[in-house]
Steps between C-alpha positions, in 0.01 A plus 500: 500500500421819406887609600623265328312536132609914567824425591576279162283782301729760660833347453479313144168722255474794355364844604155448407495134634639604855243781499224294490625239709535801791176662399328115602738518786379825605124438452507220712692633789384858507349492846721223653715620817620160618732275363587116542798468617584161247527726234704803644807386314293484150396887594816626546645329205199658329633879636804439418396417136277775459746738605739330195206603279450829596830627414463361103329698239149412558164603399316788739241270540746180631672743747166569647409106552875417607418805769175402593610141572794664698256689689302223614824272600627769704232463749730240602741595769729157462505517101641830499830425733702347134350753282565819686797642365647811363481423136127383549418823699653743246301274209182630658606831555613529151130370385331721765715807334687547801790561323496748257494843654458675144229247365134678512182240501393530125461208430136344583559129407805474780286670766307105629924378478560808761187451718588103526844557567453737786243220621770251495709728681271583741435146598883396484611798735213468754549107493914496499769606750765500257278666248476778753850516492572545178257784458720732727785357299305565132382838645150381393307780737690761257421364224133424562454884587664593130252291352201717720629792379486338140154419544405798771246683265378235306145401442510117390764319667352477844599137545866616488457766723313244716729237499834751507329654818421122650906397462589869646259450796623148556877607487408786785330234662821272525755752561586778668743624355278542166302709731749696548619465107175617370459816769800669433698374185213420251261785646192199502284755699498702283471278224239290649284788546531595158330108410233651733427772367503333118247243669243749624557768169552749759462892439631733756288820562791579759823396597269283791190468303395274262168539300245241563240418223221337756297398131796302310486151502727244760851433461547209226592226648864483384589823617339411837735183511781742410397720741462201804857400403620892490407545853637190659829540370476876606420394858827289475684793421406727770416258785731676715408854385275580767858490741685695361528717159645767364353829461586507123275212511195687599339582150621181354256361813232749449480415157434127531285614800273700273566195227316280741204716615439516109495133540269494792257685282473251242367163434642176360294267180334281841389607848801237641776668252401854636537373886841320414625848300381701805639219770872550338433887498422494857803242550748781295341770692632351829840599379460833417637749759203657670611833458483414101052376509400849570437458081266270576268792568463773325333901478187519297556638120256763450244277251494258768379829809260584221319155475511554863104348639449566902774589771501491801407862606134486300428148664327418841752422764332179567523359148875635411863392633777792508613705197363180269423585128311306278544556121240455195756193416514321803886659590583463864582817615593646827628780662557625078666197465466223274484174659402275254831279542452477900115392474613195229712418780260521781294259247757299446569448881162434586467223206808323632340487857218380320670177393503430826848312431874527406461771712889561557605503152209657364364763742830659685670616227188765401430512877870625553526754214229673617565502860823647337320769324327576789737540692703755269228667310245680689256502259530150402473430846175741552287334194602171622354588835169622329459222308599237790393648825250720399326728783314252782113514466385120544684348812256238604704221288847409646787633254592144329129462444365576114617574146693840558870483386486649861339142627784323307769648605444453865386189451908421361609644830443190714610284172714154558752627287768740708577687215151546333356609828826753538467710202063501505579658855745738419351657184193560725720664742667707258145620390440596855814700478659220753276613781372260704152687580393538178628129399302363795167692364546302199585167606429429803792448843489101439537534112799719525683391849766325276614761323458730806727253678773487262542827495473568875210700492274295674415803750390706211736792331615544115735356290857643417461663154354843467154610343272787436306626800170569390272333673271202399123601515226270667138457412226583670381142510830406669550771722150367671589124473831615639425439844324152457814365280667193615871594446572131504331398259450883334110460455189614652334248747200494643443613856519195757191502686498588861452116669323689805239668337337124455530444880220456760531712794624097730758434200677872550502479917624117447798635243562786730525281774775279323666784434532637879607121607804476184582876620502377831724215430774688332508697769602251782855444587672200388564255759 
């Protein structure tokens, strides 16, 4: 019924009677996702009227009902087959001011028309084949950057940025080709960096280095929505980056590298928006070439060496890990280096694993970018190892027993999942410089005889890729437990107690005497 009264409204009264009509309409189905199917032809005939309305001379305020209304129908997969055609696609672009290259964004009352016109669209082209179509035929991933660069540095139109990046990442997300498109004819990585960088007001200090104000307040939450949408169309763009690229491409890379550590370094309006931001950094960090996340760390400016507090060299060498500085402000630092983006990382990791589920899609992505790192960065690779396999003191517990990231971590390595179990393994190994000696201190033979046996090393040796020699450097504590260690199960275990020390002088002769008769047995020829 309520397709029906809409549908007579819509076809037959007047602007401000088929405004309210779709503003009840709206109201009432605002959260509804599934339709009846007995009144799929009254919907349709309901697009297709709307879409009659829309191109008339009608008030701001009707376009925005007839949209909404649009918006909700299009949630509908089988309503959309009739109403999907060119003229109705290039209607909504026209609204969504996809069309006019010249036209700036000046005026306020049109910007809720734009925003629910890119909704429509975005719900059409993820919902329609041939709506898909027609965007490669309209050019619509051209014209939807145009209209970013309209709104690139602007402060209050965040919903069309939003909603402009949503279409753009759904487009990528579709079609290859658009990948390609956007790459290399529309220059999107650059362009989507530049939404980044508008997102988190960023101030360089150096072509790598972006100034960090640890006192300002969290990103709003429509520029962290921007920002979410940013970096998943970005990781479209340059999913197969990490292949191949050019070298030409290297600062563009370093750029969005040193884009995303700023990002790292931030928080979101809510503790869930700030691990979603982060989760789609870590995600878009997977694709940059490794050679390009060296800007993920960076030398020390000289205000941050003079808020220096302890180092290394004044402390104890029981209560300090190598070259580690720790600064007034609570900077990671290490080796002179500021590791500040690795260490939200490492916490990001170890939260993950803390879910204790979703383990593939959530964990091996941060897991594998900093194996990554490790493996290419020595540094990296060094504080990582300081932070995750600190020097042995306490080996009484096995290794996947406790609340180390350590304990974790090993714990992953005899996980059901192949893959999980995989990369917890090898980014361990990697931190042992892919030697099995120092791996097995760690974890244990039994924890790490899968990965050992993958890679043929089951008889002990080192991996193929090349690392530093210096040497690691054992406790005291462990050099004594050393002997006693199980290197099974890589913990210290008790001395078994000798079973003959409880025996009377008549139990020792009568064991000794079984002894000579089994001895004697073996002995005999077989007849």
């Amino acid at each position: 019924m309520d397709e029906e009264r809409a549908l007579y409204i819509v076809r037959a009264g007047e602007a401000g009677a088929i405004e309210r009509v779709l503003r009840d309409y709206s109201d009432k189905h605002r959260a509804t996702f599934k339709f009846e199917s007995t009144d799929e032809d009254k919907r349709k005939k309901l697009c297709e009227g709307i879409f009659k309305v829309l191109v008339k001379d009608i008030p701001t305020t009707c376009q925005v009902s007839c949209l909404e209304v649009l918006r909700i129908l299009s949630r509908d997969k089988k309503v959309l087959v009739p109403v999907t055609t060119k003229e109705n696609m290039q209607i909504l672009l026209r609204l969504a001011k996809l069309n006019e290259s010249d036209d700036s964004l000046e005026k306020v009352s049109e910007f809720p028309v734009i925003v629910e016109s890119l909704k429509c669209l975005c719900n059409i082209v993820f919902n329609s084949q041939m709506a898909q179509q027609l965007s490669l035929e309209l050019n619509l991933a051209a014209k939807l950057c145009n209209l970013l660069r309209k709104c690139k540095d602007r402060k209050f139109i965040s919903d069309i940025k939003c909603f402009d990046l949503r279409l753009l990442f759904l487009l990528s997300l579709l079609h290859t080709d658009i990948r390609s498109q956007l790459r290399y004819e529309l220059q999107g990585l650059a362009l989507l960096t530049q939404i980044l960088e508008s997102a988190f007001s960023i101030k360089w200090t150096d072509e790598y280095e972006s100034a960090i104000d640890r006192n300002g307040p969290p990103l709003s939450p429509q520029e962290t929505d921007c920002a979410i949408e940013a970096l998943k169309a970005l990781f479209n763009v340059t999913v197969d980056s990490w292949k191949a690229h050019k070298e030409s491409d290297s600062h563009q890379f370093r750029v969005m590298a040193a884009v995303l550590r700023h990002c790292l370094l931030i928080v979101g309006p809510t503790e869930d928006k700030t691990e979603e931001l982060h989760s789609n950094a870590v995600n878009l960090l997977s694709n940059v070439p490794v050679s390009c996340l060296d800007v993920l760390i960076c030398p020390l400016t000289h205000e941050e060496t003079a808020q220096e507090a302890t180092t290394l060299d004044e402390l104890p060498n029981d209560k300090t890990a190598e070259k580690e500085t720790v600064l007034k402000n609570n900077t990671m630092v290490y080796n002179g280096m500021n590791m500040e983006a690795i260490h939200v990382l490492l916490n990001f990791m170890e939260k993950r694993i803390d879910k204790g589920s979703s383990y593939r899609e959530g964990l091996t992505p941060v897991l594998s970018l900093l194996t990554e790192c490790s493996r290419a960065h020595r540094n990296i690779r060094k504080f990582l190892k300081d932070q995750v396999l600190p020097p042995l003191r306490d080996v009484t517990n096995r290794p996947e027993v406790g609340s180390t990231v350590r304990n974790k971590l090993v714990r992953l390595m005899t996980h059901v999942d192949l893959g999980v179990k995989q990369i917890a393994a090898e980014f361990l190994f990697v931190l042992c410089k892919e030697r099995v000696d120092s791996l097995l201190k760690y974890t244990g033979y039994g924890n790490a005889a899968g990965l050992l046996a993958a890679r043929g090393l089951l008889a002990g040796g080192r991996g193929d890729n090349w690392y530093s020699e210096d040497e690691d450097t054992d406790t005291e504590e462990y050099k004594n437990a050393k002997p006693n260690i199980n290197l099974i199960t890589g913990h210290l275990e008790e001395p078994m107690p000798n079973p003959i020390d409880e025996m009377t002088e008549e139990q020792k002769e009568y064991e000794a005497m079984k002894l000579v008769n089994m001895l004697d047995k073996l002995s005999r020829p077989c007849h």
